[in-house]
């Protein structure tokens, strides 16, 4: 993680950074236990990290220009309205089991050590890292340059 991330830990700070079109510009980490939803946020022009067990949903968020990752978010189980991530998505050890409306990932989609169930909306990803339970499933509808399968490891708490 780079030092040029702005940490957002209060709803007031979060709301003050979103412009009138529902956008954030820069690199952000959502943390703490004061933000339960990303609400009216629609687009992030930069990177977005989640490190908050209080966050329940991603609100109206539908686009992240660069990377998106989840470190902690026990209550968050879906990517909801996100349709496109321009960079890499790292969901390893997260509770995400639903990719929601996600269609396009510009770089890598890491679903290692997740309980992901359905990939049906996904259409394009450069590198796809999947749990090995997907080896015998048809994912020909996903345009990709590389797929790697991994056995899930037990999560160390």
mmCIF file with all atom_site columns, C-alpha atoms in Angstrom:
data_model
loop_
_atom_site.group_PDB
_atom_site.id
_atom_site.type_symbol
_atom_site.label_atom_id
_atom_site.label_alt_id
_atom_site.label_comp_id
_atom_site.label_asym_id
_atom_site.label_entity_id
_atom_site.label_seq_id
_atom_site.pdbx_PDB_ins_code
_atom_site.Cartn_x
_atom_site.Cartn_y
_atom_site.Cartn_z
_atom_site.occupancy
_atom_site.B_iso_or_equiv
_atom_site.pdbx_formal_charge
_atom_site.auth_seq_id
_atom_site.auth_comp_id
_atom_site.auth_asym_id
_atom_site.auth_atom_id
_atom_site.pdbx_PDB_model_num
ATOM 1   C CA . UNK A 1 1   ? 0.000   0.000   0.000   1.00 0.00 ? 1   UNK A CA 1
ATOM 2   C CA . UNK A 1 2   ? 1.330   3.414   -0.945  1.00 0.00 ? 2   UNK A CA 1
ATOM 3   C CA . UNK A 1 3   ? 1.608   6.468   1.279   1.00 0.00 ? 3   UNK A CA 1
ATOM 4   C CA . UNK A 1 4   ? -0.493  8.649   -1.026  1.00 0.00 ? 4   UNK A CA 1
ATOM 5   C CA . UNK A 1 5   ? -3.809  7.291   0.262   1.00 0.00 ? 5   UNK A CA 1
ATOM 6   C CA . UNK A 1 6   ? -6.186  9.545   2.159   1.00 0.00 ? 6   UNK A CA 1
ATOM 7   C CA . UNK A 1 7   ? -7.772  7.694   5.064   1.00 0.00 ? 7   UNK A CA 1
ATOM 8   C CA . UNK A 1 8   ? -11.475 8.396   5.546   1.00 0.00 ? 8   UNK A CA 1
ATOM 9   C CA . UNK A 1 9   ? -12.888 7.359   8.897   1.00 0.00 ? 9   UNK A CA 1
ATOM 10  C CA . UNK A 1 10  ? -15.931 9.606   9.439   1.00 0.00 ? 10  UNK A CA 1
ATOM 11  C CA . UNK A 1 11  ? -19.135 10.095  7.473   1.00 0.00 ? 11  UNK A CA 1
ATOM 12  C CA . UNK A 1 12  ? -18.671 13.877  7.605   1.00 0.00 ? 12  UNK A CA 1
ATOM 13  C CA . UNK A 1 13  ? -15.204 13.711  6.021   1.00 0.00 ? 13  UNK A CA 1
ATOM 14  C CA . UNK A 1 14  ? -16.417 11.191  3.443   1.00 0.00 ? 14  UNK A CA 1
ATOM 15  C CA . UNK A 1 15  ? -19.391 13.374  2.437   1.00 0.00 ? 15  UNK A CA 1
ATOM 16  C CA . UNK A 1 16  ? -17.210 16.490  2.188   1.00 0.00 ? 16  UNK A CA 1
ATOM 17  C CA . UNK A 1 17  ? -14.905 14.836  -0.368  1.00 0.00 ? 17  UNK A CA 1
ATOM 18  C CA . UNK A 1 18  ? -17.604 13.674  -2.806  1.00 0.00 ? 18  UNK A CA 1
ATOM 19  C CA . UNK A 1 19  ? -18.310 16.218  -5.540  1.00 0.00 ? 19  UNK A CA 1
ATOM 20  C CA . UNK A 1 20  ? -21.765 17.138  -6.890  1.00 0.00 ? 20  UNK A CA 1
ATOM 21  C CA . UNK A 1 21  ? -21.569 14.354  -9.513  1.00 0.00 ? 21  UNK A CA 1
ATOM 22  C CA . UNK A 1 22  ? -20.908 11.684  -6.856  1.00 0.00 ? 22  UNK A CA 1
ATOM 23  C CA . UNK A 1 23  ? -17.182 11.377  -7.583  1.00 0.00 ? 23  UNK A CA 1
ATOM 24  C CA . UNK A 1 24  ? -13.991 11.126  -5.554  1.00 0.00 ? 24  UNK A CA 1
ATOM 25  C CA . UNK A 1 25  ? -10.628 12.002  -7.115  1.00 0.00 ? 25  UNK A CA 1
ATOM 26  C CA . UNK A 1 26  ? -7.537  10.460  -5.582  1.00 0.00 ? 26  UNK A CA 1
ATOM 27  C CA . UNK A 1 27  ? -6.613  7.370   -3.583  1.00 0.00 ? 27  UNK A CA 1
ATOM 28  C CA . UNK A 1 28  ? -8.720  6.515   -0.541  1.00 0.00 ? 28  UNK A CA 1
ATOM 29  C CA . UNK A 1 29  ? -9.024  4.015   2.279   1.00 0.00 ? 29  UNK A CA 1
ATOM 30  C CA . UNK A 1 30  ? -12.377 3.699   4.041   1.00 0.00 ? 30  UNK A CA 1
ATOM 31  C CA . UNK A 1 31  ? -11.676 2.738   7.649   1.00 0.00 ? 31  UNK A CA 1
ATOM 32  C CA . UNK A 1 32  ? -13.077 2.889   11.157  1.00 0.00 ? 32  UNK A CA 1
ATOM 33  C CA . UNK A 1 33  ? -16.605 2.198   12.322  1.00 0.00 ? 33  UNK A CA 1
ATOM 34  C CA . UNK A 1 34  ? -18.458 5.368   11.371  1.00 0.00 ? 34  UNK A CA 1
ATOM 35  C CA . UNK A 1 35  ? -19.279 4.641   7.713   1.00 0.00 ? 35  UNK A CA 1
ATOM 36  C CA . UNK A 1 36  ? -21.837 1.903   6.999   1.00 0.00 ? 36  UNK A CA 1
ATOM 37  C CA . UNK A 1 37  ? -22.530 2.679   3.312   1.00 0.00 ? 37  UNK A CA 1
ATOM 38  C CA . UNK A 1 38  ? -20.779 4.514   0.476   1.00 0.00 ? 38  UNK A CA 1
ATOM 39  C CA . UNK A 1 39  ? -24.211 6.021   -0.275  1.00 0.00 ? 39  UNK A CA 1
ATOM 40  C CA . UNK A 1 40  ? -24.239 8.455   -3.193  1.00 0.00 ? 40  UNK A CA 1
ATOM 41  C CA . UNK A 1 41  ? -20.628 7.798   -4.248  1.00 0.00 ? 41  UNK A CA 1
ATOM 42  C CA . UNK A 1 42  ? -20.723 6.715   -7.903  1.00 0.00 ? 42  UNK A CA 1
ATOM 43  C CA . UNK A 1 43  ? -17.156 6.910   -9.202  1.00 0.00 ? 43  UNK A CA 1
ATOM 44  C CA . UNK A 1 44  ? -13.620 6.881   -7.809  1.00 0.00 ? 44  UNK A CA 1
ATOM 45  C CA . UNK A 1 45  ? -10.899 8.334   -10.014 1.00 0.00 ? 45  UNK A CA 1
ATOM 46  C CA . UNK A 1 46  ? -7.984  6.610   -8.308  1.00 0.00 ? 46  UNK A CA 1
ATOM 47  C CA . UNK A 1 47  ? -7.610  3.623   -5.957  1.00 0.00 ? 47  UNK A CA 1
ATOM 48  C CA . UNK A 1 48  ? -10.067 2.540   -3.274  1.00 0.00 ? 48  UNK A CA 1
ATOM 49  C CA . UNK A 1 49  ? -9.378  0.327   -0.280  1.00 0.00 ? 49  UNK A CA 1
ATOM 50  C CA . UNK A 1 50  ? -11.822 -0.925  2.332   1.00 0.00 ? 50  UNK A CA 1
ATOM 51  C CA . UNK A 1 51  ? -10.573 -1.586  5.855   1.00 0.00 ? 51  UNK A CA 1
ATOM 52  C CA . UNK A 1 52  ? -13.758 -1.350  7.901   1.00 0.00 ? 52  UNK A CA 1
ATOM 53  C CA . UNK A 1 53  ? -15.867 -4.073  9.489   1.00 0.00 ? 53  UNK A CA 1
ATOM 54  C CA . UNK A 1 54  ? -18.678 -1.521  9.865   1.00 0.00 ? 54  UNK A CA 1
ATOM 55  C CA . UNK A 1 55  ? -19.264 -1.098  6.090   1.00 0.00 ? 55  UNK A CA 1
ATOM 56  C CA . UNK A 1 56  ? -22.423 -2.904  4.951   1.00 0.00 ? 56  UNK A CA 1
ATOM 57  C CA . UNK A 1 57  ? -22.738 -1.867  1.292   1.00 0.00 ? 57  UNK A CA 1
ATOM 58  C CA . UNK A 1 58  ? -21.002 0.038   -1.492  1.00 0.00 ? 58  UNK A CA 1
ATOM 59  C CA . UNK A 1 59  ? -24.051 2.217   -2.214  1.00 0.00 ? 59  UNK A CA 1
ATOM 60  C CA . UNK A 1 60  ? -24.229 3.546   -5.773  1.00 0.00 ? 60  UNK A CA 1
ATOM 61  C CA . UNK A 1 61  ? -20.533 2.955   -6.546  1.00 0.00 ? 61  UNK A CA 1
ATOM 62  C CA . UNK A 1 62  ? -20.243 1.675   -10.129 1.00 0.00 ? 62  UNK A CA 1
ATOM 63  C CA . UNK A 1 63  ? -16.657 2.507   -11.221 1.00 0.00 ? 63  UNK A CA 1
ATOM 64  C CA . UNK A 1 64  ? -13.128 2.587   -9.799  1.00 0.00 ? 64  UNK A CA 1
ATOM 65  C CA . UNK A 1 65  ? -10.474 3.861   -12.225 1.00 0.00 ? 65  UNK A CA 1
ATOM 66  C CA . UNK A 1 66  ? -7.516  1.990   -10.721 1.00 0.00 ? 66  UNK A CA 1
ATOM 67  C CA . UNK A 1 67  ? -7.243  -0.659  -7.982  1.00 0.00 ? 67  UNK A CA 1
ATOM 68  C CA . UNK A 1 68  ? -9.875  -1.815  -5.495  1.00 0.00 ? 68  UNK A CA 1
ATOM 69  C CA . UNK A 1 69  ? -9.148  -3.977  -2.462  1.00 0.00 ? 69  UNK A CA 1
ATOM 70  C CA . UNK A 1 70  ? -10.798 -5.185  0.702   1.00 0.00 ? 70  UNK A CA 1
ATOM 71  C CA . UNK A 1 71  ? -8.717  -5.854  3.790   1.00 0.00 ? 71  UNK A CA 1
ATOM 72  C CA . UNK A 1 72  ? -11.499 -5.963  6.391   1.00 0.00 ? 72  UNK A CA 1
ATOM 73  C CA . UNK A 1 73  ? -15.230 -5.808  5.795   1.00 0.00 ? 73  UNK A CA 1
ATOM 74  C CA . UNK A 1 74  ? -16.954 -8.710  7.528   1.00 0.00 ? 74  UNK A CA 1
ATOM 75  C CA . UNK A 1 75  ? -20.468 -7.388  6.816   1.00 0.00 ? 75  UNK A CA 1
ATOM 76  C CA . UNK A 1 76  ? -19.832 -6.671  3.118   1.00 0.00 ? 76  UNK A CA 1
ATOM 77  C CA . UNK A 1 77  ? -20.843 -9.639  0.922   1.00 0.00 ? 77  UNK A CA 1
ATOM 78  C CA . UNK A 1 78  ? -21.476 -8.102  -2.524  1.00 0.00 ? 78  UNK A CA 1
ATOM 79  C CA . UNK A 1 79  ? -19.796 -5.686  -4.930  1.00 0.00 ? 79  UNK A CA 1
ATOM 80  C CA . UNK A 1 80  ? -23.300 -4.360  -5.624  1.00 0.00 ? 80  UNK A CA 1
ATOM 81  C CA . UNK A 1 81  ? -23.462 -1.837  -8.477  1.00 0.00 ? 81  UNK A CA 1
ATOM 82  C CA . UNK A 1 82  ? -19.775 -1.835  -9.458  1.00 0.00 ? 82  UNK A CA 1
ATOM 83  C CA . UNK A 1 83  ? -19.552 -2.515  -13.202 1.00 0.00 ? 83  UNK A CA 1
ATOM 84  C CA . UNK A 1 84  ? -15.928 -1.675  -13.974 1.00 0.00 ? 84  UNK A CA 1
ATOM 85  C CA . UNK A 1 85  ? -12.588 -1.638  -12.167 1.00 0.00 ? 85  UNK A CA 1
ATOM 86  C CA . UNK A 1 86  ? -9.729  -0.284  -14.280 1.00 0.00 ? 86  UNK A CA 1
ATOM 87  C CA . UNK A 1 87  ? -6.926  -1.966  -12.319 1.00 0.00 ? 87  UNK A CA 1
ATOM 88  C CA . UNK A 1 88  ? -6.697  -4.925  -9.952  1.00 0.00 ? 88  UNK A CA 1
ATOM 89  C CA . UNK A 1 89  ? -9.348  -6.177  -7.518  1.00 0.00 ? 89  UNK A CA 1
ATOM 90  C CA . UNK A 1 90  ? -8.122  -8.070  -4.483  1.00 0.00 ? 90  UNK A CA 1
ATOM 91  C CA . UNK A 1 91  ? -10.872 -9.790  -2.491  1.00 0.00 ? 91  UNK A CA 1
ATOM 92  C CA . UNK A 1 92  ? -8.752  -12.519 -0.871  1.00 0.00 ? 92  UNK A CA 1
ATOM 93  C CA . UNK A 1 93  ? -10.024 -13.473 2.611   1.00 0.00 ? 93  UNK A CA 1
ATOM 94  C CA . UNK A 1 94  ? -12.994 -11.110 2.236   1.00 0.00 ? 94  UNK A CA 1
ATOM 95  C CA . UNK A 1 95  ? -16.625 -12.177 2.798   1.00 0.00 ? 95  UNK A CA 1
ATOM 96  C CA . UNK A 1 96  ? -17.585 -11.231 -0.762  1.00 0.00 ? 96  UNK A CA 1
ATOM 97  C CA . UNK A 1 97  ? -19.608 -14.077 -2.278  1.00 0.00 ? 97  UNK A CA 1
ATOM 98  C CA . UNK A 1 98  ? -21.354 -12.053 -5.013  1.00 0.00 ? 98  UNK A CA 1
ATOM 99  C CA . UNK A 1 99  ? -19.652 -9.949  -7.702  1.00 0.00 ? 99  UNK A CA 1
ATOM 100 C CA . UNK A 1 100 ? -22.887 -8.027  -8.217  1.00 0.00 ? 100 UNK A CA 1
ATOM 101 C CA . UNK A 1 101 ? -22.951 -6.212  -11.578 1.00 0.00 ? 101 UNK A CA 1
ATOM 102 C CA . UNK A 1 102 ? -19.189 -6.431  -12.176 1.00 0.00 ? 102 UNK A CA 1
ATOM 103 C CA . UNK A 1 103 ? -18.475 -6.848  -15.920 1.00 0.00 ? 103 UNK A CA 1
ATOM 104 C CA . UNK A 1 104 ? -14.955 -5.570  -16.594 1.00 0.00 ? 104 UNK A CA 1
ATOM 105 C CA . UNK A 1 105 ? -11.633 -5.669  -14.748 1.00 0.00 ? 105 UNK A CA 1
ATOM 106 C CA . UNK A 1 106 ? -8.665  -4.014  -16.453 1.00 0.00 ? 106 UNK A CA 1
ATOM 107 C CA . UNK A 1 107 ? -5.981  -6.083  -14.761 1.00 0.00 ? 107 UNK A CA 1
ATOM 108 C CA . UNK A 1 108 ? -6.268  -8.903  -12.185 1.00 0.00 ? 108 UNK A CA 1
ATOM 109 C CA . UNK A 1 109 ? -9.315  -10.195 -10.335 1.00 0.00 ? 109 UNK A CA 1
ATOM 110 C CA . UNK A 1 110 ? -8.161  -12.119 -7.262  1.00 0.00 ? 110 UNK A CA 1
ATOM 111 C CA . UNK A 1 111 ? -10.867 -14.411 -5.899  1.00 0.00 ? 111 UNK A CA 1
ATOM 112 C CA . UNK A 1 112 ? -8.448  -16.724 -4.104  1.00 0.00 ? 112 UNK A CA 1
ATOM 113 C CA . UNK A 1 113 ? -9.609  -17.786 -0.661  1.00 0.00 ? 113 UNK A CA 1
ATOM 114 C CA . UNK A 1 114 ? -13.117 -16.400 -1.124  1.00 0.00 ? 114 UNK A CA 1
ATOM 115 C CA . UNK A 1 115 ? -16.579 -17.950 -1.031  1.00 0.00 ? 115 UNK A CA 1
ATOM 116 C CA . UNK A 1 116 ? -17.509 -16.485 -4.406  1.00 0.00 ? 116 UNK A CA 1
ATOM 117 C CA . UNK A 1 117 ? -20.423 -18.361 -5.952  1.00 0.00 ? 117 UNK A CA 1
ATOM 118 C CA . UNK A 1 118 ? -21.389 -16.734 -9.246  1.00 0.00 ? 118 UNK A CA 1
ATOM 119 C CA . UNK A 1 119 ? -19.371 -15.140 -12.063 1.00 0.00 ? 119 UNK A CA 1
ATOM 120 C CA . UNK A 1 120 ? -22.294 -14.771 -14.500 1.00 0.00 ? 120 UNK A CA 1
ATOM 121 C CA . UNK A 1 121 ? -22.054 -10.985 -15.083 1.00 0.00 ? 121 UNK A CA 1
ATOM 122 C CA . UNK A 1 122 ? -18.268 -10.949 -15.538 1.00 0.00 ? 122 UNK A CA 1
ATOM 123 C CA . UNK A 1 123 ? -17.308 -10.484 -19.198 1.00 0.00 ? 123 UNK A CA 1
ATOM 124 C CA . UNK A 1 124 ? -13.686 -9.360  -19.343 1.00 0.00 ? 124 UNK A CA 1
ATOM 125 C CA . UNK A 1 125 ? -10.653 -9.567  -17.062 1.00 0.00 ? 125 UNK A CA 1
ATOM 126 C CA . UNK A 1 126 ? -6.946  -9.679  -17.921 1.00 0.00 ? 126 UNK A CA 1
ATOM 127 C CA . UNK A 1 127 ? -5.877  -12.234 -15.249 1.00 0.00 ? 127 UNK A CA 1
ATOM 128 C CA . UNK A 1 128 ? -8.393  -14.261 -13.259 1.00 0.00 ? 128 UNK A CA 1
ATOM 129 C CA . UNK A 1 129 ? -7.377  -15.993 -10.012 1.00 0.00 ? 129 UNK A CA 1
ATOM 130 C CA . UNK A 1 130 ? -10.078 -18.455 -8.938  1.00 0.00 ? 130 UNK A CA 1
ATOM 131 C CA . UNK A 1 131 ? -10.732 -21.040 -6.237  1.00 0.00 ? 131 UNK A CA 1
ATOM 132 C CA . UNK A 1 132 ? -10.162 -24.519 -7.698  1.00 0.00 ? 132 UNK A CA 1
ATOM 133 C CA . UNK A 1 133 ? -13.871 -25.398 -7.322  1.00 0.00 ? 133 UNK A CA 1
ATOM 134 C CA . UNK A 1 134 ? -14.367 -23.433 -10.600 1.00 0.00 ? 134 UNK A CA 1
ATOM 135 C CA . UNK A 1 135 ? -12.081 -25.778 -12.614 1.00 0.00 ? 135 UNK A CA 1
ATOM 136 C CA . UNK A 1 136 ? -14.963 -27.819 -14.011 1.00 0.00 ? 136 UNK A CA 1
ATOM 137 C CA . UNK A 1 137 ? -17.378 -24.930 -14.491 1.00 0.00 ? 137 UNK A CA 1
ATOM 138 C CA . UNK A 1 138 ? -17.970 -23.289 -17.846 1.00 0.00 ? 138 UNK A CA 1
ATOM 139 C CA . UNK A 1 139 ? -16.554 -19.769 -17.786 1.00 0.00 ? 139 UNK A CA 1
ATOM 140 C CA . UNK A 1 140 ? -16.042 -19.439 -21.569 1.00 0.00 ? 140 UNK A CA 1
ATOM 141 C CA . UNK A 1 141 ? -18.210 -16.299 -21.508 1.00 0.00 ? 141 UNK A CA 1
ATOM 142 C CA . UNK A 1 142 ? -15.332 -14.442 -19.772 1.00 0.00 ? 142 UNK A CA 1
ATOM 143 C CA . UNK A 1 143 ? -12.717 -12.929 -22.075 1.00 0.00 ? 143 UNK A CA 1
ATOM 144 C CA . UNK A 1 144 ? -9.353  -13.355 -20.334 1.00 0.00 ? 144 UNK A CA 1
ATOM 145 C CA . UNK A 1 145 ? -5.670  -13.815 -21.144 1.00 0.00 ? 145 UNK A CA 1
ATOM 146 C CA . UNK A 1 146 ? -4.890  -16.039 -18.153 1.00 0.00 ? 146 UNK A CA 1
ATOM 147 C CA . UNK A 1 147 ? -6.751  -18.088 -15.538 1.00 0.00 ? 147 UNK A CA 1
ATOM 148 C CA . UNK A 1 148 ? -5.108  -19.629 -12.487 1.00 0.00 ? 148 UNK A CA 1
ATOM 149 C CA . UNK A 1 149 ? -6.828  -21.908 -9.982  1.00 0.00 ? 149 UNK A CA 1
ATOM 150 C CA . UNK A 1 150 ? -5.954  -22.160 -6.283  1.00 0.00 ? 150 UNK A CA 1
ATOM 151 C CA . UNK A 1 151 ? -7.043  -24.385 -3.438  1.00 0.00 ? 151 UNK A CA 1
ATOM 152 C CA . UNK A 1 152 ? -8.625  -22.272 -0.707  1.00 0.00 ? 152 UNK A CA 1
ATOM 153 C CA . UNK A 1 153 ? -6.565  -22.051 2.443   1.00 0.00 ? 153 UNK A CA 1
ATOM 154 C CA . UNK A 1 154 ? -8.125  -21.878 5.859   1.00 0.00 ? 154 UNK A CA 1
ATOM 155 C CA . UNK A 1 155 ? -8.364  -18.288 6.972   1.00 0.00 ? 155 UNK A CA 1
ATOM 156 C CA . UNK A 1 156 ? -6.089  -17.500 9.885   1.00 0.00 ? 156 UNK A CA 1
ATOM 157 C CA . UNK A 1 157 ? -7.877  -15.244 12.352  1.00 0.00 ? 157 UNK A CA 1
#
